[in-house]
mmCIF file of C-alpha atoms in Angstrom:
data_model
loop_
_atom_site.group_PDB
_atom_site.id
_atom_site.type_symbol
_atom_site.label_atom_id
_atom_site.label_comp_id
_atom_site.label_asym_id
_atom_site.label_seq_id
_atom_site.Cartn_x
_atom_site.Cartn_y
_atom_site.Cartn_z
ATOM 1 C CA MET A 241 9.794 45.570 -30.131
ATOM 2 C CA THR A 242 8.668 44.283 -26.746
ATOM 3 C CA ALA A 243 6.734 46.909 -24.788
ATOM 4 C CA SER A 244 8.392 48.111 -21.586
ATOM 5 C CA ILE A 245 6.932 49.232 -18.303
ATOM 6 C CA ARG A 246 7.766 52.801 -19.347
ATOM 7 C CA ASP A 247 5.702 52.351 -22.515
ATOM 8 C CA VAL A 248 2.748 51.215 -20.407
ATOM 9 C CA ALA A 249 3.140 54.215 -18.082
ATOM 10 C CA LEU A 250 3.255 56.610 -21.029
ATOM 11 C CA ARG A 251 0.169 55.091 -22.686
ATOM 12 C CA ALA A 252 -1.813 55.158 -19.403
ATOM 13 C CA GLY A 253 -0.585 58.608 -18.419
ATOM 14 C CA VAL A 254 0.766 57.473 -15.051
ATOM 15 C CA SER A 255 4.159 56.986 -13.393
ATOM 16 C CA VAL A 256 6.270 53.848 -13.704
ATOM 17 C CA GLY A 257 5.734 53.375 -9.954
ATOM 18 C CA THR A 258 1.978 53.278 -10.457
ATOM 19 C CA VAL A 259 2.308 50.579 -13.147
ATOM 20 C CA SER A 260 4.516 48.595 -10.757
ATOM 21 C CA ASN A 261 1.869 48.889 -8.045
ATOM 22 C CA VAL A 262 -0.813 47.616 -10.424
ATOM 23 C CA LEU A 263 1.363 44.592 -11.188
ATOM 24 C CA ASN A 264 2.445 43.848 -7.628
ATOM 25 C CA ARG A 265 0.017 45.580 -5.220
ATOM 26 C CA PRO A 266 -3.149 46.324 -7.200
ATOM 27 C CA GLU A 267 -5.161 46.936 -4.019
ATOM 28 C CA VAL A 268 -3.325 50.208 -3.354
ATOM 29 C CA VAL A 269 -4.252 51.737 -6.728
ATOM 30 C CA ALA A 270 -7.546 53.532 -7.390
ATOM 31 C CA THR A 271 -9.945 51.485 -9.519
ATOM 32 C CA THR A 272 -10.113 53.955 -12.401
ATOM 33 C CA THR A 273 -6.337 54.271 -12.552
ATOM 34 C CA ARG A 274 -5.863 50.511 -12.304
ATOM 35 C CA ASP A 275 -8.322 49.936 -15.182
ATOM 36 C CA ARG A 276 -6.458 52.513 -17.315
ATOM 37 C CA VAL A 277 -3.130 50.754 -16.692
ATOM 38 C CA LEU A 278 -4.587 47.316 -17.390
ATOM 39 C CA SER A 279 -6.040 48.616 -20.675
ATOM 40 C CA ALA A 280 -2.633 49.968 -21.676
ATOM 41 C CA ILE A 281 -1.022 46.595 -20.796
ATOM 42 C CA ALA A 282 -3.552 44.785 -23.001
ATOM 43 C CA GLU A 283 -3.172 47.238 -25.903
ATOM 44 C CA LEU A 284 0.619 47.066 -25.901
ATOM 45 C CA GLY A 285 0.848 43.306 -25.201
ATOM 46 C CA PHE A 286 3.139 44.032 -22.252
ATOM 47 C CA VAL A 287 4.661 41.011 -20.459
ATOM 48 C CA ARG A 288 6.439 41.636 -17.175
ATOM 49 C CA ASN A 289 10.147 40.723 -16.916
ATOM 50 C CA GLU A 290 9.991 38.034 -14.265
ATOM 51 C CA SER A 291 13.761 37.467 -14.357
ATOM 52 C CA ALA A 292 14.374 41.096 -13.419
ATOM 53 C CA ARG A 293 11.798 40.900 -10.650
ATOM 54 C CA GLN A 294 13.485 37.767 -9.256
ATOM 55 C CA LEU A 295 16.828 39.539 -9.129
ATOM 56 C CA ARG A 296 15.343 42.422 -7.187
ATOM 57 C CA ALA A 297 13.305 40.201 -4.838
ATOM 58 C CA GLY A 298 15.972 37.515 -4.376
ATOM 59 C CA SER A 299 13.522 34.691 -5.087
ATOM 60 C CA SER A 300 10.966 33.617 -7.672
ATOM 61 C CA ARG A 301 7.409 32.346 -7.668
ATOM 62 C CA THR A 302 8.635 28.861 -8.464
ATOM 63 C CA VAL A 303 9.277 25.629 -6.597
ATOM 64 C CA GLY A 304 11.633 22.866 -7.785
ATOM 65 C CA LEU A 305 10.756 19.166 -7.755
ATOM 66 C CA VAL A 306 13.512 16.644 -8.507
ATOM 67 C CA VAL A 307 12.404 13.015 -8.968
ATOM 68 C CA LEU A 308 14.331 9.820 -9.651
ATOM 69 C CA ASP A 309 12.489 8.610 -12.764
ATOM 70 C CA ILE A 310 9.652 10.483 -14.421
ATOM 71 C CA ALA A 311 8.943 7.349 -16.505
ATOM 72 C CA ASN A 312 7.689 5.686 -13.316
ATOM 73 C CA PRO A 313 4.017 6.642 -12.811
ATOM 74 C CA PHE A 314 4.619 6.690 -9.058
ATOM 75 C CA PHE A 315 6.501 9.951 -9.457
ATOM 76 C CA THR A 316 3.963 11.509 -11.823
ATOM 77 C CA ASP A 317 1.262 10.876 -9.204
ATOM 78 C CA VAL A 318 3.475 12.392 -6.497
ATOM 79 C CA ALA A 319 4.112 15.398 -8.776
ATOM 80 C CA ARG A 320 0.351 15.927 -9.176
ATOM 81 C CA GLY A 321 -0.002 16.164 -5.403
ATOM 82 C CA VAL A 322 2.834 18.695 -5.237
ATOM 83 C CA GLU A 323 1.406 20.710 -8.141
ATOM 84 C CA ASP A 324 -2.069 20.934 -6.541
ATOM 85 C CA VAL A 325 -0.626 22.617 -3.426
ATOM 86 C CA VAL A 326 1.951 24.746 -5.203
ATOM 87 C CA ASN A 327 -0.486 26.104 -7.801
ATOM 88 C CA ALA A 328 -3.108 26.890 -5.186
ATOM 89 C CA ALA A 329 -0.504 29.057 -3.411
ATOM 90 C CA GLY A 330 0.241 30.977 -6.620
ATOM 91 C CA PHE A 331 3.528 29.279 -7.472
ATOM 92 C CA ALA A 332 4.702 27.419 -10.582
ATOM 93 C CA LEU A 333 6.401 24.016 -10.447
ATOM 94 C CA ILE A 334 9.705 23.199 -12.175
ATOM 95 C CA LEU A 335 9.901 19.418 -12.630
ATOM 96 C CA CYS A 336 13.378 17.841 -12.963
ATOM 97 C CA ASN A 337 14.188 14.190 -13.687
ATOM 98 C CA SER A 338 17.512 12.951 -12.278
ATOM 99 C CA ASP A 339 17.295 9.467 -13.860
ATOM 100 C CA ASP A 340 18.769 8.261 -10.509
ATOM 101 C CA ARG A 341 22.110 9.762 -11.626
ATOM 102 C CA PRO A 342 23.979 11.889 -9.049
ATOM 103 C CA GLU A 343 25.662 14.082 -11.681
ATOM 104 C CA LYS A 344 22.326 14.900 -13.327
ATOM 105 C CA GLU A 345 20.758 15.612 -9.925
ATOM 106 C CA THR A 346 23.617 17.999 -9.091
ATOM 107 C CA ALA A 347 23.216 19.829 -12.415
ATOM 108 C CA TYR A 348 19.499 20.352 -11.760
ATOM 109 C CA LEU A 349 20.136 21.607 -8.243
ATOM 110 C CA ASP A 350 22.516 24.201 -9.673
ATOM 111 C CA VAL A 351 19.875 25.313 -12.185
ATOM 112 C CA LEU A 352 17.204 25.594 -9.482
ATOM 113 C CA ALA A 353 19.563 27.689 -7.358
ATOM 114 C CA GLU A 354 20.163 29.992 -10.322
ATOM 115 C CA GLN A 355 16.395 30.310 -10.803
ATOM 116 C CA ARG A 356 16.042 31.522 -7.169
ATOM 117 C CA VAL A 357 13.335 28.966 -6.415
ATOM 118 C CA GLN A 358 11.368 29.296 -3.201
ATOM 119 C CA GLY A 359 12.439 25.789 -2.231
ATOM 120 C CA VAL A 360 13.264 22.293 -3.493
ATOM 121 C CA LEU A 361 11.384 19.031 -3.053
ATOM 122 C CA ILE A 362 13.579 16.060 -3.907
ATOM 123 C CA THR A 363 13.600 12.306 -3.976
ATOM 124 C CA PRO A 364 17.394 11.991 -3.828
ATOM 125 C CA THR A 365 19.671 9.396 -5.364
ATOM 126 C CA ALA A 366 21.221 6.836 -3.030
ATOM 127 C CA GLU A 367 23.739 9.226 -1.482
ATOM 128 C CA LEU A 368 22.536 12.622 -0.313
ATOM 129 C CA SER A 369 24.248 15.250 -2.440
ATOM 130 C CA PRO A 370 26.365 17.857 -0.580
ATOM 131 C CA HIS A 371 24.653 20.413 -2.823
ATOM 132 C CA LEU A 372 21.500 19.963 -0.772
ATOM 133 C CA GLU A 373 23.284 21.146 2.385
ATOM 134 C CA THR A 374 24.822 24.020 0.429
ATOM 135 C CA LEU A 375 21.366 25.166 -0.628
ATOM 136 C CA ARG A 376 20.077 24.896 2.916
ATOM 137 C CA ARG A 377 22.928 27.066 4.191
ATOM 138 C CA ARG A 378 21.895 29.673 1.610
ATOM 139 C CA GLY A 379 18.416 29.684 3.129
ATOM 140 C CA VAL A 380 16.679 27.574 0.460
ATOM 141 C CA PRO A 381 14.187 25.193 2.106
ATOM 142 C CA ILE A 382 14.734 21.525 1.187
ATOM 143 C CA VAL A 383 12.158 18.810 1.805
ATOM 144 C CA LEU A 384 13.062 15.171 1.215
ATOM 145 C CA LEU A 385 10.247 13.355 -0.543
ATOM 146 C CA ASP A 386 9.740 9.581 -0.223
ATOM 147 C CA ARG A 387 12.892 9.521 1.862
ATOM 148 C CA ARG A 388 13.637 9.706 5.583
ATOM 149 C CA ALA A 389 15.813 12.610 6.753
ATOM 150 C CA PRO A 390 19.278 11.906 8.226
ATOM 151 C CA GLY A 391 18.558 14.171 11.207
ATOM 152 C CA PRO A 392 15.805 16.181 12.895
ATOM 153 C CA ASP A 393 16.759 19.566 11.457
ATOM 154 C CA GLN A 394 14.821 19.359 8.189
ATOM 155 C CA CYS A 395 11.488 18.274 6.805
ATOM 156 C CA ALA A 396 10.957 14.920 5.134
ATOM 157 C CA VAL A 397 7.945 12.884 4.032
ATOM 158 C CA ALA A 398 8.304 9.111 3.750
ATOM 159 C CA SER A 399 6.505 5.776 3.955
ATOM 160 C CA ASP A 400 7.233 2.871 6.270
ATOM 161 C CA ASP A 401 8.831 0.675 3.612
ATOM 162 C CA VAL A 402 10.032 -1.955 6.124
ATOM 163 C CA LEU A 403 6.377 -2.514 6.980
ATOM 164 C CA GLY A 404 5.519 -2.547 3.277
ATOM 165 C CA GLY A 405 8.061 -5.262 2.546
ATOM 166 C CA ARG A 406 6.831 -7.270 5.509
ATOM 167 C CA LEU A 407 3.189 -6.998 4.379
ATOM 168 C CA ALA A 408 4.102 -8.293 0.924
ATOM 169 C CA ALA A 409 6.126 -11.248 2.221
ATOM 170 C CA GLU A 410 3.652 -12.215 4.937
ATOM 171 C CA HIS A 411 0.882 -12.323 2.363
ATOM 172 C CA LEU A 412 2.841 -14.794 0.226
ATOM 173 C CA LEU A 413 3.868 -16.878 3.239
ATOM 174 C CA GLU A 414 0.227 -17.127 4.369
ATOM 175 C CA ARG A 415 -0.604 -18.567 0.953
ATOM 176 C CA GLY A 416 1.896 -21.352 1.440
ATOM 177 C CA HIS A 417 4.947 -20.057 -0.433
ATOM 178 C CA ARG A 418 8.251 -21.127 1.144
ATOM 179 C CA ARG A 419 10.630 -20.089 -1.625
ATOM 180 C CA ILE A 420 10.322 -16.402 -2.321
ATOM 181 C CA ALA A 421 12.346 -14.027 -4.491
ATOM 182 C CA PHE A 422 12.993 -10.348 -3.788
ATOM 183 C CA ILE A 423 13.731 -8.472 -7.022
ATOM 184 C CA GLY A 424 15.577 -5.166 -6.601
ATOM 185 C CA GLY A 425 18.340 -6.012 -4.158
ATOM 186 C CA ALA A 426 21.141 -4.038 -5.866
ATOM 187 C CA SER A 427 19.480 -0.672 -5.433
ATOM 188 C CA GLY A 428 21.295 1.636 -3.069
ATOM 189 C CA LEU A 429 18.112 3.614 -2.434
ATOM 190 C CA PRO A 430 17.277 3.441 1.282
ATOM 191 C CA GLN A 431 13.587 2.971 0.606
ATOM 192 C CA VAL A 432 14.290 -0.127 -1.503
ATOM 193 C CA GLN A 433 16.723 -1.451 1.103
ATOM 194 C CA GLU A 434 13.957 -1.046 3.684
ATOM 195 C CA ARG A 435 11.559 -3.081 1.542
ATOM 196 C CA HIS A 436 14.205 -5.771 1.258
ATOM 197 C CA ALA A 437 14.698 -5.744 5.038
ATOM 198 C CA GLY A 438 10.977 -6.152 5.642
ATOM 199 C CA VAL A 439 10.742 -9.100 3.255
ATOM 200 C CA GLU A 440 13.850 -10.723 4.706
ATOM 201 C CA ALA A 441 12.610 -10.426 8.307
ATOM 202 C CA ALA A 442 9.209 -11.933 7.510
ATOM 203 C CA VAL A 443 10.683 -14.850 5.555
ATOM 204 C CA HIS A 444 13.238 -15.619 8.239
ATOM 205 C CA GLU A 445 10.653 -15.509 11.037
ATOM 206 C CA THR A 446 8.367 -17.963 9.232
ATOM 207 C CA CYS A 447 10.881 -20.250 7.550
ATOM 208 C CA GLY A 448 13.703 -20.064 10.115
ATOM 209 C CA THR A 449 16.340 -19.837 7.389
ATOM 210 C CA ASP A 450 17.651 -17.309 4.897
ATOM 211 C CA ASP A 451 17.716 -19.994 2.216
ATOM 212 C CA ALA A 452 14.012 -19.481 1.623
ATOM 213 C CA LEU A 453 14.732 -16.027 0.129
ATOM 214 C CA THR A 454 16.499 -15.531 -3.184
ATOM 215 C CA VAL A 455 17.586 -11.970 -4.006
ATOM 216 C CA PHE A 456 17.863 -10.736 -7.578
ATOM 217 C CA SER A 457 19.767 -7.504 -8.026
ATOM 218 C CA PRO A 458 19.080 -5.625 -11.273
ATOM 219 C CA GLU A 459 20.899 -2.323 -11.563
ATOM 220 C CA VAL A 460 17.755 -0.359 -12.460
ATOM 221 C CA LEU A 461 14.127 -0.728 -11.384
ATOM 222 C CA THR A 462 12.438 -1.011 -14.794
ATOM 223 C CA VAL A 463 10.094 -3.304 -16.721
ATOM 224 C CA ALA A 464 13.067 -4.677 -18.657
ATOM 225 C CA SER A 465 14.825 -5.564 -15.409
ATOM 226 C CA GLY A 466 11.752 -7.419 -14.268
ATOM 227 C CA ARG A 467 11.709 -9.454 -17.480
ATOM 228 C CA GLU A 468 15.397 -10.330 -17.069
ATOM 229 C CA ALA A 469 14.842 -11.426 -13.448
ATOM 230 C CA ALA A 470 11.900 -13.603 -14.472
ATOM 231 C CA GLU A 471 13.994 -15.277 -17.173
ATOM 232 C CA ARG A 472 16.627 -16.102 -14.555
ATOM 233 C CA ILE A 473 13.976 -17.508 -12.207
ATOM 234 C CA ILE A 474 12.593 -19.738 -14.971
ATOM 235 C CA GLY A 475 16.101 -21.088 -15.517
ATOM 236 C CA ILE A 476 16.451 -22.322 -11.926
ATOM 237 C CA PRO A 477 15.765 -26.080 -11.420
ATOM 238 C CA ALA A 478 12.171 -26.629 -10.312
ATOM 239 C CA ALA A 479 13.154 -28.059 -6.894
ATOM 240 C CA LYS A 480 14.947 -24.820 -5.968
ATOM 241 C CA ARG A 481 12.987 -22.305 -7.989
ATOM 242 C CA PRO A 482 11.076 -19.576 -6.093
ATOM 243 C CA THR A 483 7.323 -19.888 -6.367
ATOM 244 C CA ALA A 484 6.649 -16.209 -5.732
ATOM 245 C CA ALA A 485 8.323 -12.805 -5.930
ATOM 246 C CA VAL A 486 8.134 -9.456 -4.161
ATOM 247 C CA CYS A 487 9.297 -6.757 -6.554
ATOM 248 C CA ALA A 488 10.744 -3.434 -5.397
ATOM 249 C CA ASN A 489 8.297 -1.558 -7.595
ATOM 250 C CA ASP A 490 5.356 -2.205 -9.925
ATOM 251 C CA LEU A 491 7.324 -1.639 -13.106
ATOM 252 C CA MET A 492 9.523 -4.655 -12.376
ATOM 253 C CA ALA A 493 6.479 -6.638 -11.285
ATOM 254 C CA LEU A 494 4.864 -5.934 -14.658
ATOM 255 C CA GLY A 495 8.063 -7.123 -16.378
ATOM 256 C CA VAL A 496 8.052 -10.331 -14.344
ATOM 257 C CA LEU A 497 4.413 -10.908 -15.255
ATOM 258 C CA GLN A 498 5.071 -10.355 -18.955
ATOM 259 C CA GLU A 499 7.948 -12.815 -19.038
ATOM 260 C CA MET A 500 6.123 -15.468 -17.032
ATOM 261 C CA VAL A 501 3.119 -15.290 -19.331
ATOM 262 C CA ARG A 502 5.376 -15.421 -22.393
ATOM 263 C CA HIS A 503 6.933 -18.664 -21.119
ATOM 264 C CA GLY A 504 3.559 -20.226 -20.327
ATOM 265 C CA VAL A 505 4.002 -19.939 -16.555
ATOM 266 C CA ARG A 506 0.571 -19.537 -14.951
ATOM 267 C CA VAL A 507 0.175 -16.564 -12.638
ATOM 268 C CA PRO A 508 -0.699 -17.057 -9.801
ATOM 269 C CA GLU A 509 -1.084 -20.868 -9.933
ATOM 270 C CA ASP A 510 2.576 -21.571 -10.792
ATOM 271 C CA PHE A 511 4.109 -18.285 -9.697
ATOM 272 C CA ALA A 512 2.713 -15.451 -7.567
ATOM 273 C CA ILE A 513 3.767 -11.812 -7.918
ATOM 274 C CA VAL A 514 3.539 -8.817 -5.563
ATOM 275 C CA GLY A 515 4.539 -5.353 -6.719
ATOM 276 C CA TYR A 516 5.134 -2.118 -4.866
ATOM 277 C CA ASP A 517 3.617 1.411 -5.138
ATOM 278 C CA ASP A 518 0.246 0.341 -6.607
ATOM 279 C CA ILE A 519 0.425 2.535 -9.695
ATOM 280 C CA ASP A 520 -2.690 2.556 -11.857
ATOM 281 C CA PHE A 521 -1.175 0.068 -14.293
ATOM 282 C CA ALA A 522 -1.019 -2.550 -11.522
ATOM 283 C CA ALA A 523 -4.809 -2.972 -11.456
ATOM 284 C CA ALA A 524 -5.000 -2.763 -15.260
ATOM 285 C CA ALA A 525 -2.481 -5.545 -15.969
ATOM 286 C CA ALA A 526 -3.549 -8.694 -17.872
ATOM 287 C CA VAL A 527 -3.397 -10.441 -14.491
ATOM 288 C CA PRO A 528 -4.177 -7.635 -12.031
ATOM 289 C CA LEU A 529 -1.221 -7.209 -9.677
ATOM 290 C CA THR A 530 -1.233 -7.434 -5.936
ATOM 291 C CA SER A 531 0.757 -4.421 -4.767
ATOM 292 C CA VAL A 532 1.782 -2.490 -1.675
ATOM 293 C CA ARG A 533 0.033 0.838 -1.959
ATOM 294 C CA LYS A 534 1.771 4.049 -0.976
ATOM 295 C CA PRO A 535 -0.282 7.254 -0.724
ATOM 296 C CA ARG A 536 1.364 8.867 -3.743
ATOM 297 C CA HIS A 537 -0.760 11.973 -4.011
ATOM 298 C CA GLU A 538 -0.762 12.566 -0.258
ATOM 299 C CA LEU A 539 3.027 12.243 -0.117
ATOM 300 C CA GLY A 540 3.327 15.035 -2.681
ATOM 301 C CA ARG A 541 0.719 17.257 -1.037
ATOM 302 C CA LYS A 542 2.232 16.971 2.451
ATOM 303 C CA ALA A 543 5.764 17.616 1.208
ATOM 304 C CA ALA A 544 4.634 20.734 -0.689
ATOM 305 C CA GLU A 545 2.725 22.038 2.337
ATOM 306 C CA LEU A 546 5.815 21.664 4.534
ATOM 307 C CA LEU A 547 8.016 23.376 1.963
ATOM 308 C CA LEU A 548 5.756 26.401 1.568
ATOM 309 C CA ASP A 549 5.361 26.691 5.334
ATOM 310 C CA GLU A 550 9.152 26.723 5.746
ATOM 311 C CA ALA A 551 9.535 29.251 2.913
ATOM 312 C CA ARG A 552 7.210 31.663 4.763
ATOM 313 C CA GLY A 553 9.613 31.478 7.703
ATOM 314 C CA GLU A 554 7.012 32.258 10.352
ATOM 315 C CA GLY A 555 7.464 29.924 13.313
ATOM 316 C CA HIS A 556 8.062 26.911 11.072
ATOM 317 C CA VAL A 557 8.603 23.618 12.891
ATOM 318 C CA HIS A 558 10.287 20.775 10.999
ATOM 319 C CA GLU A 559 8.105 17.693 10.536
ATOM 320 C CA GLN A 560 8.947 14.190 9.326
ATOM 321 C CA PRO A 561 5.647 12.324 8.843
ATOM 322 C CA VAL A 562 5.808 8.652 7.903
ATOM 323 C CA PHE A 563 2.811 7.194 6.056
ATOM 324 C CA GLU A 564 1.795 3.556 6.492
ATOM 325 C CA PRO A 565 1.450 1.479 3.293
ATOM 326 C CA VAL A 566 -1.350 -1.023 2.767
ATOM 327 C CA LEU A 567 -1.455 -4.269 0.796
ATOM 328 C CA VAL A 568 -3.936 -4.390 -2.075
ATOM 329 C CA VAL A 569 -4.584 -8.026 -2.952
ATOM 330 C CA ARG A 570 -5.470 -8.896 -6.554
ATOM 331 C CA GLU A 571 -5.331 -11.951 -8.805
ATOM 332 C CA SER A 572 -1.548 -12.184 -9.210
ATOM 333 C CA SER A 573 -1.162 -13.727 -5.752
ATOM 334 C CA MET A 574 -4.544 -15.276 -4.968
ATOM 335 C CA ALA A 575 -3.757 -18.965 -5.454
ATOM 336 C CA ARG A 576 -3.041 -20.994 -2.303
ATOM 337 C CA ARG A 577 -0.368 -23.622 -2.087
ATOM 338 C CA PRO A 578 -0.103 -26.643 0.241
ATOM 339 C CA GLY A 579 0.716 -25.408 3.713
ATOM 340 C CA ALA A 580 -1.274 -22.175 3.430
ATOM 341 C CA THR A 581 -2.323 -20.931 6.852
ATOM 342 C CA SER A 582 -5.577 -19.296 5.852
#
């Protein structure tokens, strides 16, 4: 039988209220009494009923984090940043993986609401779920993570992905590339659309035509999608074939690299590749990948700090910081072609 709080009180010779104080406000209990209660807890193997406490308090000591794809190391790094802040504040983190599927995201939001979480950090699917606004109306803080907010009345932490796309494209243009591919065009995620916009603007400004940019639109942003896009690129006649690619994330960039190497295409001499996010695997690839680095850990930390501040409800002011990405140049794009400007 599981020991109850009454069993602990009986063993320690104190009231149930005193045991409750030891568990929740130990500073108000005399040291000798507190030690007696703690000894009784240890002897009986008592474990507090957190579910019952949540029902009484109306909230738990947990925070929800909903990410798009836990298989992407970008999100595991973000989660570590969140966890560092949340754990330091005495909270536990519930990690949920939506797989970029709205119905799965909605199901997790319902579960988190049932768990009475202190708040929810979320990298949403393409369309913002109405469940997010429902939670906010119930008083549950929501912070958008790696996503800009639709208005000023909530917190969000994002990166300037238009700038990131521009940095990637300008780097390739400076090395003489005049036929560039963007891989990831079908994604409805605003952050991927922003990367596309940055690439498109840079290519148009330098080349004066949209024909210099070829967009490939895989449905998902995975290694397999990158391999499929590379196979399509290889099948294009040489006179029209892109000589470089900007990929919407590093997983696709790794897939492109794998397929190019498999077909004997030299990287970067015959084909240059730039990824996005700068996950650890980018630097460890057979040909180390040039990538646009986003501050993954810092994104998670800042989002968690804003969430906990809002949960405290003491003069909270909504913030929407936007981090600037940086380009990390490695071997996958180092070769220069005729017409390079530097």
